[in-house]
Coordinates of C-alpha atoms and ligand atoms in Angstrom, one line a residue:
M1057 CA 35.6 121.5 158.5
T1058 CA 38.2 121.3 155.7
P1059 CA 40.7 124.1 155.6
Q1060 CA 40.6 126.0 152.2
K1061 CA 43.5 125.3 150.0
N1062 CA 46.3 127.9 148.8
K1063 CA 46.7 129.3 152.2
T1064 CA 50.4 129.3 153.2
L1065 CA 51.8 127.1 155.8
G1066 CA 52.7 130.2 157.9
E1067 CA 49.1 131.4 157.6
F1068 CA 47.6 127.7 158.5
I1069 CA 49.8 127.6 161.5
I1070 CA 48.8 131.0 163.0
E1071 CA 45.3 130.2 162.4
N1072 CA 45.4 127.0 164.1
Q1073 CA 47.7 128.1 166.8
S1074 CA 44.8 127.4 169.4
E1075 CA 45.2 123.6 168.4
F1076 CA 48.4 123.6 170.3
R1077 CA 47.2 123.2 173.9
Y1078 CA 49.6 124.4 176.7
S1079 CA 51.7 126.2 174.0
S1080 CA 52.3 129.9 174.0
G1081 CA 53.6 129.7 170.6
E1082 CA 56.7 127.5 170.8
L1083 CA 55.1 124.5 168.9
S1084 CA 54.2 126.9 166.2
R1085 CA 58.0 128.1 166.1
L1086 CA 59.0 124.6 166.2
I1087 CA 56.9 123.7 163.2
N1088 CA 58.3 126.8 161.4
S1089 CA 61.7 126.0 162.0
I1090 CA 61.0 122.6 160.5
R1091 CA 59.8 124.3 157.3
L1092 CA 63.0 126.4 157.3
A1093 CA 65.3 123.7 157.6
A1094 CA 63.3 121.6 155.0
K1095 CA 63.8 124.3 152.4
V1096 CA 67.5 124.2 153.3
V1097 CA 67.7 120.5 152.7
N1098 CA 65.5 120.6 149.7
H1099 CA 67.8 122.9 148.0
E1100 CA 70.8 120.6 148.4
V1101 CA 68.7 117.5 147.4
N1102 CA 67.6 119.1 144.4
K1103 CA 71.0 119.8 143.3
A1104 CA 73.0 116.6 144.6
G1105 CA 73.5 115.2 141.1
L1106 CA 75.2 118.6 140.2
V1107 CA 77.9 118.8 142.6
D1108 CA 80.3 116.5 144.6
I1109 CA 77.8 115.8 147.4
L1110 CA 77.1 112.2 146.3
G1111 CA 78.5 109.3 147.7
T1112 CA 79.2 108.5 151.2
A1113 CA 80.7 110.7 153.6
G1114 CA 83.1 108.1 154.6
D1115 CA 81.3 107.4 158.0
T1116 CA 78.9 105.1 159.1
N1117 CA 76.1 105.9 161.4
V1118 CA 74.9 104.0 164.5
Q1119 CA 72.9 101.6 162.4
G1120 CA 76.1 100.7 160.8
E1121 CA 74.9 102.0 157.5
D1122 CA 77.2 104.1 155.2
Q1123 CA 76.4 108.0 155.9
Q1124 CA 75.5 109.4 152.6
K1125 CA 76.8 113.2 152.4
L1126 CA 73.1 114.3 152.2
D1127 CA 72.4 112.4 155.2
V1128 CA 75.1 114.5 157.2
F1129 CA 74.0 117.5 155.6
A1130 CA 70.3 116.9 156.2
N1131 CA 71.2 116.2 160.1
N1132 CA 73.1 119.2 160.7
A1133 CA 70.7 121.3 158.9
F1134 CA 68.0 120.2 161.2
I1135 CA 69.9 120.3 164.3
K1136 CA 71.4 123.8 163.7
T1137 CA 67.9 125.0 162.9
L1138 CA 66.2 123.6 165.9
T1139 CA 69.2 124.8 168.1
N1140 CA 69.2 128.4 166.9
R1141 CA 65.5 128.8 167.9
E1142 CA 65.9 127.7 171.0
I1143 CA 62.6 125.9 171.3
V1144 CA 63.6 122.3 171.9
C1145 CA 65.8 120.9 175.1
G1146 CA 66.9 117.9 173.2
I1147 CA 67.0 116.1 169.8
A1148 CA 67.5 112.6 168.7
S1149 CA 68.4 111.6 165.2
E1150 CA 69.0 108.5 163.2
E1151 CA 72.3 109.8 162.6
E1152 CA 73.3 110.5 166.1
D1153 CA 74.5 107.6 168.6
D1154 CA 73.1 109.3 171.5
F1155 CA 70.6 112.3 172.0
I1156 CA 71.7 116.0 172.0
T1157 CA 71.2 118.4 174.9
I1158 CA 70.1 122.0 173.8
K1159 CA 71.1 124.4 176.0
G1160 CA 69.2 127.9 176.0
R1161 CA 71.3 131.3 176.2
S1162 CA 70.7 131.3 179.8
G1163 CA 72.6 128.0 180.0
N1164 CA 69.7 126.1 181.1
N1165 CA 68.0 123.3 179.5
D1166 CA 64.6 124.7 179.8
N1167 CA 62.6 124.5 176.8
K1168 CA 59.6 122.2 176.7
Y1169 CA 59.8 120.1 173.4
V1170 CA 62.1 117.1 172.4
V1171 CA 62.4 116.1 168.6
L1172 CA 63.2 112.9 167.2
I1173 CA 64.4 113.0 163.4
D1174 CA 65.4 110.5 160.5
P1175 CA 66.8 113.4 158.8
L1176 CA 67.1 111.9 155.4
D1177 CA 65.0 108.5 155.1
G1178 CA 65.7 106.3 152.0
S1179 CA 69.0 108.1 151.3
S1180 CA 70.2 104.9 149.5
N1181 CA 68.2 106.2 146.7
I1182 CA 69.8 109.7 146.2
D1183 CA 72.3 108.5 143.8
V1184 CA 69.8 107.1 141.6
N1185 CA 67.3 110.1 141.8
V1186 CA 64.5 108.5 143.6
S1187 CA 62.8 110.5 146.3
V1188 CA 63.6 110.7 149.7
G1189 CA 62.2 112.3 152.8
T1190 CA 62.8 113.7 156.3
I1191 CA 60.3 112.1 159.3
F1192 CA 60.1 114.1 162.6
S1193 CA 58.2 113.5 165.7
I1194 CA 57.8 115.7 168.6
Y1195 CA 56.9 115.3 172.2
R1196 CA 56.7 117.6 175.3
R1197 CA 59.2 116.6 177.8
I1198 CA 58.4 114.5 180.9
T1199 CA 61.3 116.0 183.1
H1200 CA 61.0 119.3 184.7
E1201 CA 62.0 122.4 182.7
G1202 CA 65.2 123.7 183.6
T1203 CA 66.6 120.1 184.5
P1204 CA 68.7 118.5 182.1
V1205 CA 67.0 116.5 179.7
T1206 CA 67.2 112.9 179.8
L1207 CA 66.9 109.6 177.7
E1208 CA 63.5 109.1 179.5
D1209 CA 62.0 112.2 177.7
F1210 CA 62.7 110.3 174.3
L1211 CA 61.5 106.9 175.2
Q1212 CA 58.1 107.9 175.2
P1213 CA 55.2 105.8 173.6
G1214 CA 53.9 107.2 170.2
N1215 CA 50.6 108.1 172.0
K1216 CA 52.3 110.9 173.8
Q1217 CA 53.4 112.7 170.5
V1218 CA 52.1 116.2 170.1
A1219 CA 53.1 116.5 166.5
A1220 CA 54.5 114.5 163.7
G1221 CA 55.3 114.7 160.2
Y1222 CA 57.6 114.1 156.9
I1223 CA 58.9 116.2 154.2
I1224 CA 59.0 114.3 150.9
Y1225 CA 61.7 115.5 148.3
G1226 CA 59.9 114.0 145.4
T1227 CA 58.7 115.6 141.9
S1228 CA 57.5 118.5 144.1
T1229 CA 58.6 119.0 148.0
M1230 CA 56.0 118.5 150.5
I1231 CA 55.5 118.9 154.2
V1232 CA 52.7 116.7 155.5
Y1233 CA 52.1 117.0 159.3
T1234 CA 49.5 116.5 162.3
T1235 CA 49.1 118.1 165.7
G1236 CA 46.4 115.5 166.6
H1237 CA 43.7 117.4 164.6
G1238 CA 43.9 115.8 161.3
V1239 CA 46.7 115.6 158.5
N1240 CA 47.4 118.6 156.0
G1241 CA 49.8 118.6 153.3
F1242 CA 51.6 121.7 151.9
T1243 CA 53.5 121.8 148.6
L1244 CA 56.6 124.1 148.2
N1245 CA 56.6 126.8 145.3
P1246 CA 60.4 126.5 144.8
A1247 CA 60.1 129.8 142.9
I1248 CA 59.3 131.7 146.0
G1249 CA 60.1 129.3 148.8
T1250 CA 56.5 129.3 150.1
Y1251 CA 54.6 126.3 151.1
Y1252 CA 51.0 126.2 150.2
L1253 CA 48.2 124.2 151.5
S1254 CA 47.6 121.6 148.7
H1255 CA 46.3 118.7 150.6
P1256 CA 43.9 119.7 153.4
N1257 CA 42.6 116.9 155.6
M1258 CA 44.2 114.0 154.2
Q1259 CA 42.5 110.7 154.6
F1260 CA 43.8 107.2 154.3
P1261 CA 41.4 105.2 152.1
V1262 CA 39.7 102.5 154.5
D1263 CA 40.6 99.9 151.8
G1264 CA 43.2 100.0 148.8
N1265 CA 44.8 97.6 146.2
I1266 CA 48.5 98.5 146.5
Y1267 CA 50.9 96.5 148.8
S1268 CA 54.2 97.7 149.5
V1269 CA 56.8 95.3 150.7
N1270 CA 60.4 94.1 149.7
E1271 CA 59.5 90.6 148.1
G1272 CA 63.1 89.9 147.9
N1273 CA 63.1 88.7 151.6
Y1274 CA 60.0 86.6 150.9
V1275 CA 61.7 83.4 152.2
H1276 CA 62.7 85.0 155.6
F1277 CA 58.9 86.5 156.2
P1278 CA 56.9 85.2 158.8
Q1279 CA 54.2 82.7 157.6
G1280 CA 51.6 85.3 158.4
V1281 CA 53.1 87.8 155.8
K1282 CA 53.7 85.0 153.2
D1283 CA 50.0 84.1 153.4
Y1284 CA 49.0 87.6 153.3
I1285 CA 51.0 88.1 150.1
K1286 CA 49.7 85.2 148.4
Y1287 CA 46.2 86.6 149.3
C1288 CA 47.0 89.9 147.7
Q1289 CA 48.3 88.1 144.5
K1290 CA 45.2 85.8 144.0
E1291 CA 43.0 86.1 141.1
E1292 CA 39.7 86.5 143.1
D1293 CA 37.4 89.2 144.1
D1294 CA 39.0 92.7 143.9
R1295 CA 42.6 90.9 143.4
P1296 CA 45.4 90.7 142.2
Y1297 CA 46.6 94.0 143.9
T1298 CA 49.4 95.8 142.7
S1299 CA 52.8 95.6 144.1
R1300 CA 54.6 98.9 144.4
Y1301 CA 57.8 99.3 146.3
I1302 CA 60.0 102.5 146.2
G1303 CA 62.4 101.6 148.9
S1304 CA 61.8 105.1 150.5
L1305 CA 59.3 104.8 153.3
V1306 CA 58.1 108.4 153.1
S1307 CA 57.5 107.9 149.3
D1308 CA 55.7 104.5 149.7
F1309 CA 53.6 105.8 152.7
H1310 CA 52.5 109.0 150.8
R1311 CA 51.2 107.3 147.6
N1312 CA 49.4 104.6 150.0
M1313 CA 47.6 107.5 151.9
I1314 CA 46.7 109.1 148.8
K1315 CA 45.6 106.1 146.7
G1316 CA 45.0 103.3 149.3
G1317 CA 47.4 100.6 150.4
I1318 CA 49.6 99.3 152.9
Y1319 CA 53.4 99.2 153.7
I1320 CA 55.0 96.3 155.3
Y1321 CA 58.4 95.7 156.7
P1322 CA 58.2 92.4 158.9
N1323 CA 60.5 90.9 161.2
T1324 CA 62.7 88.3 159.4
A1325 CA 65.1 85.7 160.8
K1326 CA 68.0 88.1 160.1
D1327 CA 66.1 91.1 161.4
P1328 CA 64.0 89.4 164.3
N1329 CA 62.8 93.1 165.0
G1330 CA 62.3 94.4 161.7
K1331 CA 64.5 97.2 160.1
L1332 CA 62.5 100.3 160.6
R1333 CA 63.2 102.4 163.9
L1334 CA 60.2 102.9 166.3
L1335 CA 60.9 106.5 167.6
Y1336 CA 61.9 108.4 164.5
E1337 CA 60.2 106.5 161.6
C1338 CA 57.4 104.3 162.7
N1339 CA 55.8 106.2 165.4
P1340 CA 55.5 109.6 163.5
M1341 CA 54.2 107.7 160.4
A1342 CA 51.9 105.8 162.8
F1343 CA 50.6 109.0 164.1
I1344 CA 49.9 110.5 160.8
A1345 CA 48.3 107.3 159.5
E1346 CA 45.9 107.2 162.6
Q1347 CA 45.2 110.9 162.1
A1348 CA 44.0 110.2 158.5
G1349 CA 42.1 107.3 159.4
G1350 CA 44.7 104.6 158.7
K1351 CA 46.0 102.0 161.2
A1352 CA 49.7 100.9 162.1
S1353 CA 50.6 97.8 164.2
N1354 CA 53.6 95.4 164.6
G1355 CA 51.3 92.7 163.4
F1356 CA 49.8 92.2 166.8
E1357 CA 49.6 95.5 168.8
R1358 CA 49.3 99.3 168.1
I1359 CA 52.6 100.9 167.2
M1360 CA 51.9 103.8 169.2
D1361 CA 51.3 102.0 172.5
I1362 CA 54.6 100.3 172.3
Q1363 CA 56.7 101.6 175.5
P1364 CA 60.3 102.2 174.1
T1365 CA 63.3 100.9 175.7
E1366 CA 66.1 101.8 173.5
L1367 CA 66.7 105.0 171.4
H1368 CA 67.4 103.3 168.1
Q1369 CA 65.1 100.2 168.8
R1370 CA 63.4 98.6 165.6
T1371 CA 60.0 97.2 165.2
P1372 CA 57.8 95.3 162.5
F1373 CA 55.7 97.9 160.8
F1374 CA 52.5 97.3 159.1
C1375 CA 51.0 100.6 158.2
G1376 CA 48.3 101.9 155.8
S1377 CA 44.5 101.4 154.9
K1378 CA 42.9 100.2 157.9
N1379 CA 41.2 97.0 156.2
M1380 CA 44.3 96.1 154.8
V1381 CA 46.3 96.2 158.0
E1382 CA 43.4 94.4 159.9
K1383 CA 43.7 91.7 157.1
V1384 CA 47.5 91.2 157.3
E1385 CA 47.0 91.1 161.3
N1386 CA 44.5 88.2 160.9
F1387 CA 46.9 86.4 158.8
M1388 CA 49.9 87.2 161.2
Q1389 CA 47.4 86.1 164.3
L1390 CA 46.5 82.9 162.6
T1391 CA 49.9 81.4 162.7
Ligands
LIG501 P1 65.0 97.6 152.1 C1 65.3 103.4 154.0 O1 66.7 102.7 154.5 C2 64.4 102.6 154.7 O2 64.8 103.0 156.1 C3 62.8 102.8 154.4 O3 62.7 104.2 154.0 C4 62.5 102.1 153.0 O4 61.3 101.6 153.0 C5 63.2 100.7 153.8 O5 64.3 101.1 154.6 C6 63.8 99.8 152.5 O6 64.7 98.8 153.0 O7 65.7 96.5 153.1 O8 63.7 96.9 151.4 O9 66.1 98.0 151.2

């Protein structure tokens, strides 16, 4: 049954508390803390052009990318909010080389969830006022509560996620998330700081005519991707498709989920495993895509079945309307 619009995110969480199996409210509190951190980051993102918060923080992250000041701010905001509420036992972030252990006031590491985040994805778009996003992924720890959280708690396949979502800081700010019972989108009313259910039960159209890929890398793509792009451009049947690429995963994904489309970041000679990170970009977006009836693979296997081996490992990523992902997989598997 589709939830009715305009209820607040807080009301929605309370009414759907029963969905969070084994949780006596921690997962709800966790989603609530992400909601708060998103408001704090949204406030900074929305004024980025007005204060000297643009430009780099002078550091580079584990990916060797310049850390934008807002990257650092967003990372700190999510870590601080999650830490203060004593809900998680550990956090991994694109902006942190290693995972962070969160101890409760008891000094123990006894909370049951770990969170993995890309605090500000697409941050290279900040200086040009293009929308960016936060991506989060939540697991129950697999090590015993009270024992120190370990890397093993973070290296779980995506099919073990208990919740995942993104915040898109666009023309409006939205939280879109799933706990394994469908996907719902909430839009922030900035005047009162409340999120309202604006997109209940989001569904990825099974087909679409938008393909999102950085064609500047075309010569480096695998032959199957080249063949698929030429297929999209052919004057035949329902084609040519439309090419739309913002350079911000959350924005491209969100548009494709509403209109129908596919996002592709393949492996290339330069990046044999692609660019996107499995744990805090691809797995959460794959969970959302599948919960909305879409599909996500690395061209050959389901993203959420990949067994991670490293915190910041990358993967080729094909995600979106089911028929479009299956079409490019056919091209990939023919070569
Ligand atoms: P390129 C942003 O850095 C990001 O991780 C995604 O948000 C985006 O889709 C992609 O990389 C853009 O990468 O190489 O096309 O600039």
